[in-house]
CSV table of C-alpha atoms in Angstrom, one decimal:
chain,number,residue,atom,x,y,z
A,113,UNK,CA,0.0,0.0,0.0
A,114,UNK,CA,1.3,3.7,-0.9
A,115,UNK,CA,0.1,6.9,0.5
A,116,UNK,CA,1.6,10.2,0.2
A,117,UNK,CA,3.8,11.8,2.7
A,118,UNK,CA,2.1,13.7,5.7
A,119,UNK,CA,1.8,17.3,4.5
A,120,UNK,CA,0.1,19.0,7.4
A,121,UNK,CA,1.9,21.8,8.6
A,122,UNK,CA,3.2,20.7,11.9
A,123,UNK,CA,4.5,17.4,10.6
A,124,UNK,CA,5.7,19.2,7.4
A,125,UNK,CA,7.9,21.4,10.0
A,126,UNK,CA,9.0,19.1,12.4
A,127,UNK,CA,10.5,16.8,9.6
A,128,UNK,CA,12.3,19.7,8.3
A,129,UNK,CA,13.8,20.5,11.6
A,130,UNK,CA,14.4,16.9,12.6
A,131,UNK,CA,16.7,17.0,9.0
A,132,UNK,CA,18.6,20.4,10.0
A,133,UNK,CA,19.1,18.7,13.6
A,134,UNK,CA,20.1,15.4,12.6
A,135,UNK,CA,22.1,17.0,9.7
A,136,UNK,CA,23.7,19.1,12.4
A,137,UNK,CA,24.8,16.4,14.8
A,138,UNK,CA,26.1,14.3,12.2
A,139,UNK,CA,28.6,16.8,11.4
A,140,UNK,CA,29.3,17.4,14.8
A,141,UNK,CA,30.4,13.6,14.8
A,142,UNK,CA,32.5,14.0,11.6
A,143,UNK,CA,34.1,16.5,13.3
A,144,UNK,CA,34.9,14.7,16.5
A,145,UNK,CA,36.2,11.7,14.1
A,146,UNK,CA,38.1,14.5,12.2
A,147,UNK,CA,39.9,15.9,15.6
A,148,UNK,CA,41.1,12.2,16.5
A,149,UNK,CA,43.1,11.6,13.9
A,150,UNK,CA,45.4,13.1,10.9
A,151,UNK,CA,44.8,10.7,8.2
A,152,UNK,CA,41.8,10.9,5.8
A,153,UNK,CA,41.7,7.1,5.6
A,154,UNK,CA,41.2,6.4,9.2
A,155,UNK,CA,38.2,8.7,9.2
A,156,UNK,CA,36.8,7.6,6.2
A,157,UNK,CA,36.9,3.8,7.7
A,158,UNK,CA,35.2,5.3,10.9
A,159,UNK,CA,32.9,7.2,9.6
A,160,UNK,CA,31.6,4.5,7.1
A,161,UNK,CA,31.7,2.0,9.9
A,162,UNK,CA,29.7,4.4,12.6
A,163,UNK,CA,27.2,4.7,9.7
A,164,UNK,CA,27.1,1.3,8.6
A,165,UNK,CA,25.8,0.3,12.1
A,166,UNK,CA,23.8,2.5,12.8
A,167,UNK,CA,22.1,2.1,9.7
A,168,UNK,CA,21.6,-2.0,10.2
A,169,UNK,CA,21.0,-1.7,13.9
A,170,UNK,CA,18.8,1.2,14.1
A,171,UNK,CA,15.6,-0.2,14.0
A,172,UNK,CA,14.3,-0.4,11.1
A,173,UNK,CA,16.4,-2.7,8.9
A,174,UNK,CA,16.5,-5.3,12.0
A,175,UNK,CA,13.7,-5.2,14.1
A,176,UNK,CA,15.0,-4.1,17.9
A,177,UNK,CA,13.7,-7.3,19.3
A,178,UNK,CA,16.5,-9.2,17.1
A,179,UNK,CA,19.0,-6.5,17.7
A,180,UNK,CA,21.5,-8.6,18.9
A,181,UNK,CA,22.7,-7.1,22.7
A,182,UNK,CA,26.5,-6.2,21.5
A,183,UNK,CA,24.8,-3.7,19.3
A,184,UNK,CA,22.0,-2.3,20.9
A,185,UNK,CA,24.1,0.9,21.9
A,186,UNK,CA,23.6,1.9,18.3
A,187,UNK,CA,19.4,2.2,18.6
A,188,UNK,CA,20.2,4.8,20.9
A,189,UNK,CA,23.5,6.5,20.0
A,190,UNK,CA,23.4,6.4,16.1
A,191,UNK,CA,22.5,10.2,14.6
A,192,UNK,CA,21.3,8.3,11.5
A,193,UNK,CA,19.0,5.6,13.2
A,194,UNK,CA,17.3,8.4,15.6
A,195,UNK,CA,16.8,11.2,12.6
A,196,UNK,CA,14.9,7.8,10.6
A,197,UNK,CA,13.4,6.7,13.5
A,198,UNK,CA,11.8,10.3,14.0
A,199,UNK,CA,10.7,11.0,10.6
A,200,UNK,CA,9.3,7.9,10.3
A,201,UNK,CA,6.9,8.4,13.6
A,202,UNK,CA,6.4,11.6,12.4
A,203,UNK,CA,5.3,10.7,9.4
A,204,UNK,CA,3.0,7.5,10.1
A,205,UNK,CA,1.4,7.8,13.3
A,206,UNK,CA,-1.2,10.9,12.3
A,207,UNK,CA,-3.5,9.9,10.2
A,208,UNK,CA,-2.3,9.6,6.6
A,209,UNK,CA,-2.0,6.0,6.7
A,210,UNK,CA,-5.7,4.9,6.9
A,211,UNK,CA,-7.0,1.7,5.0
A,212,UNK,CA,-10.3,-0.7,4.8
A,213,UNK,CA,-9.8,-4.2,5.2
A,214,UNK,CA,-11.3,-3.9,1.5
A,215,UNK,CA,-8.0,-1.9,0.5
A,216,UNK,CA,-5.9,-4.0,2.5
A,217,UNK,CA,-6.9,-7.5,0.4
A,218,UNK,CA,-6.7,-5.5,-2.7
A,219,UNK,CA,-3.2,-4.6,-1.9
A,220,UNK,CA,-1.6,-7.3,-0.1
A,221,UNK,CA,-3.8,-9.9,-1.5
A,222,UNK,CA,-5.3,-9.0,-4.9
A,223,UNK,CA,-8.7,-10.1,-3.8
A,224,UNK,CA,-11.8,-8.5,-4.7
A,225,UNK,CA,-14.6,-10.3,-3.3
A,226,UNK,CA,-14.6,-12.6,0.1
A,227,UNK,CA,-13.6,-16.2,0.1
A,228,UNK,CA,-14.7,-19.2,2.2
A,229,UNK,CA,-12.2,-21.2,4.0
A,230,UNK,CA,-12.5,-24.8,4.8
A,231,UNK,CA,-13.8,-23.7,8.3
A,232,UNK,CA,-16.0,-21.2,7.6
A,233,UNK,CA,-14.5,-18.5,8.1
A,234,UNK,CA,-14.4,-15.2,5.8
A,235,UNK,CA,-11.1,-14.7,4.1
A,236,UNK,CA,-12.1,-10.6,4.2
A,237,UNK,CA,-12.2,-11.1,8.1
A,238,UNK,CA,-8.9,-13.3,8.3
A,239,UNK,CA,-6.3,-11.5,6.0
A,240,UNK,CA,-7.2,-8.4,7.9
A,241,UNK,CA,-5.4,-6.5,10.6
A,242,UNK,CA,-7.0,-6.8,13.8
A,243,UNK,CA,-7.0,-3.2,13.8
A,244,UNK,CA,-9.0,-2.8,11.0
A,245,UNK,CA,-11.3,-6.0,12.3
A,246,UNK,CA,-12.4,-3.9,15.4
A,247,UNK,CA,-13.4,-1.1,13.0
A,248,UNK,CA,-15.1,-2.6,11.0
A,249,UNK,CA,-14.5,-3.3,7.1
A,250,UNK,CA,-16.1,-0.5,6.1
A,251,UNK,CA,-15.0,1.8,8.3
A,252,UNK,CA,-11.0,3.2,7.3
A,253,UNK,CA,-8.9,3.3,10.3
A,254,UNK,CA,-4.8,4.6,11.0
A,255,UNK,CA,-2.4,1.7,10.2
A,256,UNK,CA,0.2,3.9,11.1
A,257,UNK,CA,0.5,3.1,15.3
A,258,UNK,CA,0.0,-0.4,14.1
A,259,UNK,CA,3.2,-0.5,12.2
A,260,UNK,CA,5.3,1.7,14.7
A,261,UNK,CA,4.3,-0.9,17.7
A,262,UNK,CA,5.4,-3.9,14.9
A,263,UNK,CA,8.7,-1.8,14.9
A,264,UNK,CA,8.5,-1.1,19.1
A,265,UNK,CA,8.8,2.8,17.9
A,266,UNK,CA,7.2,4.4,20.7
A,267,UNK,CA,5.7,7.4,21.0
A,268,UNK,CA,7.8,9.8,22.7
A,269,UNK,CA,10.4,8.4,19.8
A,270,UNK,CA,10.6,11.9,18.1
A,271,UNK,CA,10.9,14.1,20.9
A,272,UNK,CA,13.4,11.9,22.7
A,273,UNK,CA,15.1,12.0,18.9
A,274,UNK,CA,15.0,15.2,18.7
A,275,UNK,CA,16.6,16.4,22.4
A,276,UNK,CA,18.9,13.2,22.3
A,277,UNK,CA,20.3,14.7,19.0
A,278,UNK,CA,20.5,18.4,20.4
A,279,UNK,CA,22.6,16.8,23.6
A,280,UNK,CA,24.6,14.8,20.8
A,281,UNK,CA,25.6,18.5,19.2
A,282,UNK,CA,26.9,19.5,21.9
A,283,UNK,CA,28.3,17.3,23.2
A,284,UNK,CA,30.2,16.1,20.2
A,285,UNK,CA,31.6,19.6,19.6
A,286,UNK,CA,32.9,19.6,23.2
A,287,UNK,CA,34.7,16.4,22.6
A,288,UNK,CA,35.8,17.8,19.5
A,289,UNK,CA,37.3,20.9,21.3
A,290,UNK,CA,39.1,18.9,24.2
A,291,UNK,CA,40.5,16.2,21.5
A,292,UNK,CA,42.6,19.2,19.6
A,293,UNK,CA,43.3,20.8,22.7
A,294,UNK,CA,44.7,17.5,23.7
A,295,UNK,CA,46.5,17.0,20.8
A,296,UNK,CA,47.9,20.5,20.7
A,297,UNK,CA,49.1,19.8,23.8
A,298,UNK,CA,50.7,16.8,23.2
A,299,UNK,CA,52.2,17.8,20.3
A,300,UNK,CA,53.6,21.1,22.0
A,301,UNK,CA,55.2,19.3,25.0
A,302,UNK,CA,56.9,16.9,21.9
A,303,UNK,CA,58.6,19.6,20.5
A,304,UNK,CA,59.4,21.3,24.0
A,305,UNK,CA,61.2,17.5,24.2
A,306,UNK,CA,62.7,17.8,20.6
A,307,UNK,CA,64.2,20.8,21.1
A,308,UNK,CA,65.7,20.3,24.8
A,309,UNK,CA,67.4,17.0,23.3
A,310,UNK,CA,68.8,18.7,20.2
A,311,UNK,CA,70.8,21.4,22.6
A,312,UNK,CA,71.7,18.5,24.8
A,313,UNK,CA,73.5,17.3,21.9
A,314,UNK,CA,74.8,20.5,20.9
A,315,UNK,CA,76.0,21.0,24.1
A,316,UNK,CA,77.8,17.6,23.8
A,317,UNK,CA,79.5,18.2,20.5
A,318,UNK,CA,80.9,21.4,22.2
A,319,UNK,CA,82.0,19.8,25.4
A,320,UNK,CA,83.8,17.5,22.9
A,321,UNK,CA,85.1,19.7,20.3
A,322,UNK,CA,86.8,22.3,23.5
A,323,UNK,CA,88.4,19.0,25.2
A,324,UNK,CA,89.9,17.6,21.3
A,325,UNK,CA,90.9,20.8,21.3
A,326,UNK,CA,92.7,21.3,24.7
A,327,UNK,CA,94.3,17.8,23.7
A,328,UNK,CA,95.6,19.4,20.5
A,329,UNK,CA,97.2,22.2,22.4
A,330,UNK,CA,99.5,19.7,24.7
A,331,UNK,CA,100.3,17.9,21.9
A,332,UNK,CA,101.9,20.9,20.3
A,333,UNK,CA,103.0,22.4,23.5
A,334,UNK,CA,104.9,18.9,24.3
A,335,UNK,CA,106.8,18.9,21.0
């Protein structure tokens, strides 16, 4: 079954600042990645493989009930897997997703007019949803919830996405901040090294150079 994307105005706007926010904190993350390490490889290979996961364990490839338990930290850590997961809730669970049990057959089924199984029973009642067999098969009714509890997306997802993400941006940046500093840091106190060894051996090589020279002198002053 198709249906068009919800257009109402506060959907429309909180997908469009769901996209800036989840765009925003998955910069912030390149950027962290970017700070750890000098080599464009190593954060390509990190970057792909934070994405990667995230994507496959975010809960919608893989349903979170099969997410195996070394990976559930990516359902709730991965930018990608909460900006899908809030778009998606956004998008299904008010009220552009509505269907007859009618429409259902005809899309999932191809069947136009009721069949009788070997018990009795009315195919149009037993291909349906039980959602839509409570309303009635007359009556449309929101598949939307239905599909978000098949896929445990919960209700608070998208505002839980949205301030989870936020935190993320922040705290990413931060991170991002200390990791240079650190670096900076490190990287200064190397050269501080550096430099103290290279007059050490200057000072060496002149220690030398006076006492081959005060051996020269004797030498001449002897004969």
């Amino acid at each position: 079954m198709y249906c068009d994307l919800n257009t109402d105005k506060g959907y429309a706007r909180f997908a469009f600042v769901i996209l800036l926010i989840g765009l925003s904190a998955w910069q912030s993350m390149i950027q962290l990645l970017s700070m750890m390490s000098d080599s464009i490889g190593v954060v390509y290979a990190l970057t792909f493989m934070i994405l990667g996961v995230g994507t496959l364990y975010g809960g919608l490839t893989i349903n979170y009930s099969y997410i195996p338990w070394y990976f559930v930290w990516a359902y709730y850590t991965s930018v990608p897997a909460l900006t899908y997961r809030a778009l998606i809730f956004n998008d299904l669970y008010c009220c552009k997703y509505t269907a007859t049990c009618e429409e259902f057959q005809r899309a999932m089924l191809g069947l136009y007019t009721p069949v009788n199984l070997d018990g009795g029973q009315d195919m149009s009642t037993a291909t349906c949803p039980s959602q839509l067999q409570e309303s009635g098969t007359d009556n449309p009714t929101n598949m939307g919830p239905a599909y978000l509890a098949y896929m445990n997306i919960g209700q608070p997802t998208k505002y839980r996405a949205l301030i989870a993400m936020a935190m993320m941006i922040t705290l990413y940046r931060i991170l991002a901040m200390l990791v240079l500093w650190a670096r900076e840091w490190s990287q200064q106190n190397l050269k501080e090294e550096n430099r103290h060894q290279i007059l050490e051996k200057f000072s060496q090589l002149e220690r030398h150079y006076v006492d081959q020279d005060g051996a020269d002198r004797k030498l001449r002053s002897r004969s």
